[in-house]
CSV table of C-alpha atoms in Angstrom, one decimal:
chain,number,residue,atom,x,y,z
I,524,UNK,CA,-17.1,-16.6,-2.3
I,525,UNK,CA,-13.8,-14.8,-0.9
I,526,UNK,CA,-14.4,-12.6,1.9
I,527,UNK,CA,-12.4,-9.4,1.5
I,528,UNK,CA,-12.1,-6.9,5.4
I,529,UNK,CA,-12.0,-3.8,5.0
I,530,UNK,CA,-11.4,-0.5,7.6
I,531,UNK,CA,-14.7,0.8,8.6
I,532,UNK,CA,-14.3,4.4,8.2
I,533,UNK,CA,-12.3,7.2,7.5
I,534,UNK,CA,-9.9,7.6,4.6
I,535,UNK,CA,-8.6,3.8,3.8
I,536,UNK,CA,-12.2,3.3,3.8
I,537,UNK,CA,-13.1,5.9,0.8
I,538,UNK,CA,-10.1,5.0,-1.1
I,539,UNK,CA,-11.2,1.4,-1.1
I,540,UNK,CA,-14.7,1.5,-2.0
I,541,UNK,CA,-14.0,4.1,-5.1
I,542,UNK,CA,-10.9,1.2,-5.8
I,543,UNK,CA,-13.8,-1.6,-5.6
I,544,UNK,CA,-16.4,0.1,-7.3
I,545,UNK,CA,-14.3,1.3,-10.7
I,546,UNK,CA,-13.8,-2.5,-10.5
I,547,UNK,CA,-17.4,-3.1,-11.1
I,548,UNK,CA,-17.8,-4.7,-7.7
I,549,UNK,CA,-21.5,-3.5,-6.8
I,550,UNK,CA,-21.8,-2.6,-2.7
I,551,UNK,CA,-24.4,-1.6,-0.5
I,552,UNK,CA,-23.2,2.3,0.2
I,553,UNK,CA,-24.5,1.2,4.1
I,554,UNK,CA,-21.8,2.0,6.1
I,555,UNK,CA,-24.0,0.1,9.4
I,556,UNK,CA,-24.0,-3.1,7.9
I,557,UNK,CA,-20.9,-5.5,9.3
I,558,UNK,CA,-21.1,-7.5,6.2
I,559,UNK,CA,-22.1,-6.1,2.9
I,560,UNK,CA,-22.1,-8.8,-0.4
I,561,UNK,CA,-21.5,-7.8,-3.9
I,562,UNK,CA,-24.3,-8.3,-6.2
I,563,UNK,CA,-22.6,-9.0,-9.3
I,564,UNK,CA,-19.1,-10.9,-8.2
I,565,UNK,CA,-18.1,-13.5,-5.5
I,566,UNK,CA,-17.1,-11.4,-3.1
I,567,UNK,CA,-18.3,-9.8,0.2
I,568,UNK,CA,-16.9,-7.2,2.6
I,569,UNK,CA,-16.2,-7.3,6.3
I,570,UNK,CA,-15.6,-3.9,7.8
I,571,UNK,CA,-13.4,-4.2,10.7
I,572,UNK,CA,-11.2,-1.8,12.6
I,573,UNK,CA,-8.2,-1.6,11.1
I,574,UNK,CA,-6.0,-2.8,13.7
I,575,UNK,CA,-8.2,-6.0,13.8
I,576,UNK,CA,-7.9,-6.5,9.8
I,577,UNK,CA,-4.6,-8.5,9.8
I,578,UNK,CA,-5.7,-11.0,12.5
I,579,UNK,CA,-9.0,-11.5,10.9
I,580,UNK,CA,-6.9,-12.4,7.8
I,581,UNK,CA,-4.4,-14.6,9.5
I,582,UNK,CA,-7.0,-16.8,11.1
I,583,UNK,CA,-9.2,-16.7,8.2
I,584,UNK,CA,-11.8,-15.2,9.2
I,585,UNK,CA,-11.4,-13.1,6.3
I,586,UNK,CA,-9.7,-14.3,2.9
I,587,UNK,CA,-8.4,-11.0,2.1
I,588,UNK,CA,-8.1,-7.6,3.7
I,589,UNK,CA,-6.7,-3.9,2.4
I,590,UNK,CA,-4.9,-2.1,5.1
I,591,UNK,CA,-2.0,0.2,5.5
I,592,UNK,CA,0.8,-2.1,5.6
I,593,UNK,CA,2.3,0.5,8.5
I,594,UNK,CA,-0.5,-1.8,10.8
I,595,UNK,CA,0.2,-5.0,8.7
I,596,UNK,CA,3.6,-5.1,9.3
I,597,UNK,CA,3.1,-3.7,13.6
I,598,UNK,CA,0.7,-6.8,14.4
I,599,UNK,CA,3.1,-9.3,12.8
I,600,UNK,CA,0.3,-11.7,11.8
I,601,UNK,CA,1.1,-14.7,9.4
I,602,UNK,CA,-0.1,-13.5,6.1
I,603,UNK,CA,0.9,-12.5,2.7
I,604,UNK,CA,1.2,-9.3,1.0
I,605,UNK,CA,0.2,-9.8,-3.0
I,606,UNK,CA,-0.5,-6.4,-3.9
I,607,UNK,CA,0.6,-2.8,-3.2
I,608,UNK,CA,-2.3,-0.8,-3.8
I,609,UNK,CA,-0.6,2.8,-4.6
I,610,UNK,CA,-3.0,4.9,-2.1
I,611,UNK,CA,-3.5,6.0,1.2
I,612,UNK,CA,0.6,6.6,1.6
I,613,UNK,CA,2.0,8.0,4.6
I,614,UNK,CA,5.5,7.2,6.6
I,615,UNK,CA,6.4,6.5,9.7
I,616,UNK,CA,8.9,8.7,11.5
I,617,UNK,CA,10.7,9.6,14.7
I,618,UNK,CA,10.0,13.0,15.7
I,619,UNK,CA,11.5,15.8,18.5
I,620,UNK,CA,10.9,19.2,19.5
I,621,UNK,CA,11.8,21.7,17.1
I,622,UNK,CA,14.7,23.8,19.1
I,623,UNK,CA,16.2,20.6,19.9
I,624,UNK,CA,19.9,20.5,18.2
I,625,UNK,CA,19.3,16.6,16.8
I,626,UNK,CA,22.8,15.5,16.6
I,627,UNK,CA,21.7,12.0,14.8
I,628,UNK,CA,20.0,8.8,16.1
I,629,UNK,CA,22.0,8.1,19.4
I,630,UNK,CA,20.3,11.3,20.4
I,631,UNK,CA,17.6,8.8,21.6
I,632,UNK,CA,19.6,6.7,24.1
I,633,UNK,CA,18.2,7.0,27.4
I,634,UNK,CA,15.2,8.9,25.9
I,635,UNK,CA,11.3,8.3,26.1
I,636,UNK,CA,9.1,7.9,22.7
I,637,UNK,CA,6.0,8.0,22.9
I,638,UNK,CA,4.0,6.0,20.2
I,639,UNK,CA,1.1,3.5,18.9
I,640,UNK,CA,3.6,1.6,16.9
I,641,UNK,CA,6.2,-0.2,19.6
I,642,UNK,CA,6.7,-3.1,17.3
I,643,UNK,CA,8.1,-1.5,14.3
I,644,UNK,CA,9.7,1.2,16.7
I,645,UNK,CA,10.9,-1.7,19.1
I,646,UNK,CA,13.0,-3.4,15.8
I,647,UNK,CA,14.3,0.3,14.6
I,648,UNK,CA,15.8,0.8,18.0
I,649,UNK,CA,17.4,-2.8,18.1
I,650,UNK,CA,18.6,-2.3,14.5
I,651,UNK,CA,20.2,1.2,15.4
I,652,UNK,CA,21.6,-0.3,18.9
I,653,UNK,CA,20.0,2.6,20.4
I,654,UNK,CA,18.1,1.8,24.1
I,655,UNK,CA,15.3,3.9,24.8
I,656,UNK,CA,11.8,4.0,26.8
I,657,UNK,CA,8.9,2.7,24.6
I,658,UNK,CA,5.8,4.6,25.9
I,659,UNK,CA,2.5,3.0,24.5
I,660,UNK,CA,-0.3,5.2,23.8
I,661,UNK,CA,-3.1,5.6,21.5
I,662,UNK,CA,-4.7,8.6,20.0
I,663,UNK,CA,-2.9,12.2,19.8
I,664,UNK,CA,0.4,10.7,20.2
I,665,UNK,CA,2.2,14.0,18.6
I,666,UNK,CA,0.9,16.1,22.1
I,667,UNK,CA,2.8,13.8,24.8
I,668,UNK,CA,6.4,16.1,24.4
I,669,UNK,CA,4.4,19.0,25.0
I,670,UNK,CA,2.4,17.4,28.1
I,671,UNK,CA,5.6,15.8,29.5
I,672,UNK,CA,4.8,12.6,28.9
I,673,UNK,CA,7.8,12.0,26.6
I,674,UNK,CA,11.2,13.1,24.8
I,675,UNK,CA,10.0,12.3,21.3
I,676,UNK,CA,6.8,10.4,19.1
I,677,UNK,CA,7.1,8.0,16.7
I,678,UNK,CA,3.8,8.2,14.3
I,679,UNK,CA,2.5,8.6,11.4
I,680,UNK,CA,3.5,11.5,8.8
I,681,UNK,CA,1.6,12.8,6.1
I,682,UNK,CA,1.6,16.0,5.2
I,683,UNK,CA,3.8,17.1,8.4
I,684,UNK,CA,1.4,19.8,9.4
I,685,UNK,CA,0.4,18.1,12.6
I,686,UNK,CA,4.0,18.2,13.7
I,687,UNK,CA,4.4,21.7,12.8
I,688,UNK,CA,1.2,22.5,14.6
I,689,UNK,CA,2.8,20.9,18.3
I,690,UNK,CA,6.2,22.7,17.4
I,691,UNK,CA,8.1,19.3,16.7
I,692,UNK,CA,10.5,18.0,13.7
I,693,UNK,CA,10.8,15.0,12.0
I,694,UNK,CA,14.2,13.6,12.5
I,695,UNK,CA,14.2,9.8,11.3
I,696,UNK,CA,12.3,8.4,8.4
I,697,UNK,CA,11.6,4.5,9.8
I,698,UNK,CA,9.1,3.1,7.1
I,699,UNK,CA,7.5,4.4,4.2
I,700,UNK,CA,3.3,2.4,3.8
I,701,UNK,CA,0.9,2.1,1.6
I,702,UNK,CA,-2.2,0.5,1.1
I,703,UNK,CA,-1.6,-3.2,0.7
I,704,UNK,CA,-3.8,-6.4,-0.3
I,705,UNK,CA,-3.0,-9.3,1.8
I,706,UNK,CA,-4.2,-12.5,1.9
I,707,UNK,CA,-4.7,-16.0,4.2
I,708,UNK,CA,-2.0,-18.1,3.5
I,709,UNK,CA,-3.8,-21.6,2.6
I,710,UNK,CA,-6.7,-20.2,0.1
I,711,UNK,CA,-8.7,-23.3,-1.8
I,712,UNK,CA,-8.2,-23.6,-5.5
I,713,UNK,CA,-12.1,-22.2,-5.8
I,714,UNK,CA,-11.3,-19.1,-3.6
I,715,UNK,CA,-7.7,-18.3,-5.5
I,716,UNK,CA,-9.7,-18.8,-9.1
I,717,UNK,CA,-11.7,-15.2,-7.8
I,718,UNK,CA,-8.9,-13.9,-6.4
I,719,UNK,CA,-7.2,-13.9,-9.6
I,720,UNK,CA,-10.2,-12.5,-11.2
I,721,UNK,CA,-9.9,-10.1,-8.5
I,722,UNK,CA,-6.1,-8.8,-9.4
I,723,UNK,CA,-7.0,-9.0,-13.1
I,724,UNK,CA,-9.7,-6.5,-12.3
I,725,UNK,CA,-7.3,-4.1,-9.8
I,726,UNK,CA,-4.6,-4.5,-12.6
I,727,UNK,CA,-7.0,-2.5,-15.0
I,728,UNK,CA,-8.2,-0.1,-13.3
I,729,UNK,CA,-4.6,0.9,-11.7
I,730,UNK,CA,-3.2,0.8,-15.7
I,731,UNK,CA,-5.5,3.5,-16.5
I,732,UNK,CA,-4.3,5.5,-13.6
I,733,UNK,CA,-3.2,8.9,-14.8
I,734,UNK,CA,-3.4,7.9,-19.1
I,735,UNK,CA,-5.4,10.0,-21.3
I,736,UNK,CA,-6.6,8.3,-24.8
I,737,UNK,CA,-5.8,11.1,-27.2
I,738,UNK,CA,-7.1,11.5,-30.7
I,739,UNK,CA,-6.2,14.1,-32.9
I,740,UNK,CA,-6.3,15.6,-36.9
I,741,UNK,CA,-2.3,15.0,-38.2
I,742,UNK,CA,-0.8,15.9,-41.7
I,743,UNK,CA,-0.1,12.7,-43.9
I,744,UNK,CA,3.2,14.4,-44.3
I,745,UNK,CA,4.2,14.6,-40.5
I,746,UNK,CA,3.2,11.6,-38.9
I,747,UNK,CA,6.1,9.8,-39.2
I,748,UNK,CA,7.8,12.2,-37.0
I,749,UNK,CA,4.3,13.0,-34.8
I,750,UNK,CA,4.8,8.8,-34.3
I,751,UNK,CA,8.3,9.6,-33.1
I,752,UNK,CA,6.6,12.2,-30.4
I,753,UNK,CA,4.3,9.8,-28.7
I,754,UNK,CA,5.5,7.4,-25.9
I,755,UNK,CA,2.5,5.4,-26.5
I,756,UNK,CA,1.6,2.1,-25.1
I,757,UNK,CA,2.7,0.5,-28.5
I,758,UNK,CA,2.1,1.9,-32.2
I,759,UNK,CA,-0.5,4.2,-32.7
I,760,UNK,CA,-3.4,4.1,-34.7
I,761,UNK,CA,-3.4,5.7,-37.8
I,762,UNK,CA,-6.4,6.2,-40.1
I,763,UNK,CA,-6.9,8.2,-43.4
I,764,UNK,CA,-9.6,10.7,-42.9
I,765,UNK,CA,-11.8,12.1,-46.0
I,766,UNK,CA,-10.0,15.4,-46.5
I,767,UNK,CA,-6.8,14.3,-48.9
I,768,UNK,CA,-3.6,14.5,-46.7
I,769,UNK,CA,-4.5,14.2,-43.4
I,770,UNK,CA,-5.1,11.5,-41.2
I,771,UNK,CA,-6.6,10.4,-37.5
I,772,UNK,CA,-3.8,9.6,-35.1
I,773,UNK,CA,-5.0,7.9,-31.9
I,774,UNK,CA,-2.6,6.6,-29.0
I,775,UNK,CA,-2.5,7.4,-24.8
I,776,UNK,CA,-0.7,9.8,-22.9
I,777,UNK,CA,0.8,9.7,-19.9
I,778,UNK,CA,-0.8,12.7,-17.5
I,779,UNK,CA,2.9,13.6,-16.0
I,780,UNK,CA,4.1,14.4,-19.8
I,781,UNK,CA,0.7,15.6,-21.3
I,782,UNK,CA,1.1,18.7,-21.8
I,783,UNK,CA,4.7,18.9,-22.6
I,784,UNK,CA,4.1,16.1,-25.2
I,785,UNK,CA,0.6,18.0,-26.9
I,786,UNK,CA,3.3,21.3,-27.3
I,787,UNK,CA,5.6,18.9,-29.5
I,788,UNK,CA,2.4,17.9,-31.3
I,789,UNK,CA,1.3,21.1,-31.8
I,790,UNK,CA,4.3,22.3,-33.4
I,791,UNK,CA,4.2,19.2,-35.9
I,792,UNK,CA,1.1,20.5,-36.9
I,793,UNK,CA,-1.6,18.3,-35.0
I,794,UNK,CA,-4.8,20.1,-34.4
I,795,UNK,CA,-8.7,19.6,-33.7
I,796,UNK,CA,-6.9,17.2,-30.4
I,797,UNK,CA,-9.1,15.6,-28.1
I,798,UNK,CA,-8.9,14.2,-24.6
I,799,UNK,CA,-10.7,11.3,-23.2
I,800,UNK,CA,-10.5,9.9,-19.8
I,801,UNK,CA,-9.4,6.1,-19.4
I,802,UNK,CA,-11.5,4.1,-17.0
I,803,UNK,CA,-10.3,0.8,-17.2
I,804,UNK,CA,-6.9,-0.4,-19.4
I,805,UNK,CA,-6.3,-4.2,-19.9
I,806,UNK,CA,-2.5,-5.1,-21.5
């Protein structure tokens, strides 16, 4: 049985439980329960905090744990990263007030950031030979320029509207994050068997990420240059249909060229085209 934390709430937490469940891990939806197992695979989730997931991890508590790997990489704990998980992406960036003339990073000498991250900050500012006041808080870090409490903030950026919204700029990208899967560093043979199974599982359902499984009506005539069209995962298939010169022509799209690509077929005389979602893809 591997034991997997999780964040308790918010965003990561949705993100997560739709990645486990197109897995085909079945949860409790309880949100109340500490420690939910899965009724059809070897697995059970802790919800934690997630500033407490990459301890729990570290001193095994937990086997695994999915957590921003902005908070993975500012408690330092001895474990491994084995998978980026593609969601819940944000950055981590210095930011000032927005009339400020920023002149570059030695603007920040002698200055006082505010922030919930003084590791990852603490390293920037060593690796930039720039000497500044760390100010540790927690919560609504982008509101201590405004309330005098600091110079600048180093936090989390997403969309950039909470900056906009306290009249501040973001000056410095630091780190880009992500989701991540880590794990304890001495799993049993038993316990990396499912964890594989695990990966094999994640690996399919982030495949079919953004592919379509097209099928569509092609002249006989055209379908070697249709064939030349289609960016498909390898050959597509091809099947006579009843009607005398035309033929079925299955194969998956990409959704970032979709349209441009069912234009081309169009034009080569592909019709009666039809669209199916991809839930799972296994290579």
């Amino acid at each position: 049985m591997l034991r997997i934390a999780v964040q308790a709430k918010g965003r990561l937490f949705e993100e997560t439980m739709t990645l486990l469940s197109e897995s085909d891990i079945k949860l409790s939806p309880s949100k109340r329960t500490l420690l939910v197992q899965s009724s059809n695979f070897p697995l059970e989730v802790l919800f934690l905090r997630d500033d407490d997931i990459p301890q729990s991890v570290a001193t095994g508590i937990a086997d695994l744990g999915i957590v921003g790997e902005n908070e993975f990489v500012e408690k330092d704990e001895d474990a491994q990263i084995i998978k980026r998980l593609g969601f819940s992406k944000c950055r981590l960036a210095l930011a000032i007030p927005k009339d400020i003339d920023y002149p570059g990073v030695s603007w920040f000498n002698g200055k006082k950031i505010a922030t919930s991250y003084p590791v990852i900050l603490e390293n920037y500012l060593k690796k930039n030979e720039v000497k500044a006041e760390i100010h540790v808080i927690t919560g609504s870090v982008e509101v201590a320029p405004g309330i005098g409490l600091s110079d600048a903030i180093f936090d989390i950026v997403s969309s950039g509207s909470t900056l906009v919204s306290n009249r501040l700029k973001e000056v410095e990208l630091v780190m880009k994050s992500e989701a991540v899967l880590i794990a304890h560093n001495e799993l049993s043979e038993e316990k990396k068997e499912i964890l594989n199974e695990l990966l094999f599982r994640l690996n399919a359902v982030e495949t079919a990420q953004d592919k379509k499984y097209v099928l569509m009506n092609a002249p006989s005539d055209r379908v070697d240059e249709i064939i030349q069209v289609l960016p498909g995962m390898k050959s597509p298939t091809i099947m006579p249909l009843a009607q005398e010169g035309w033929c079925s022509v299955h194969t998956v799209l990409d959704q970032k060229r979709f349209w441009e690509i069912i234009g081309k077929l169009k034009a080569l005389g592909a019709e009666g085209i039809l669209v199916l979602p991809i839930e799972k893809m296994i290579l």
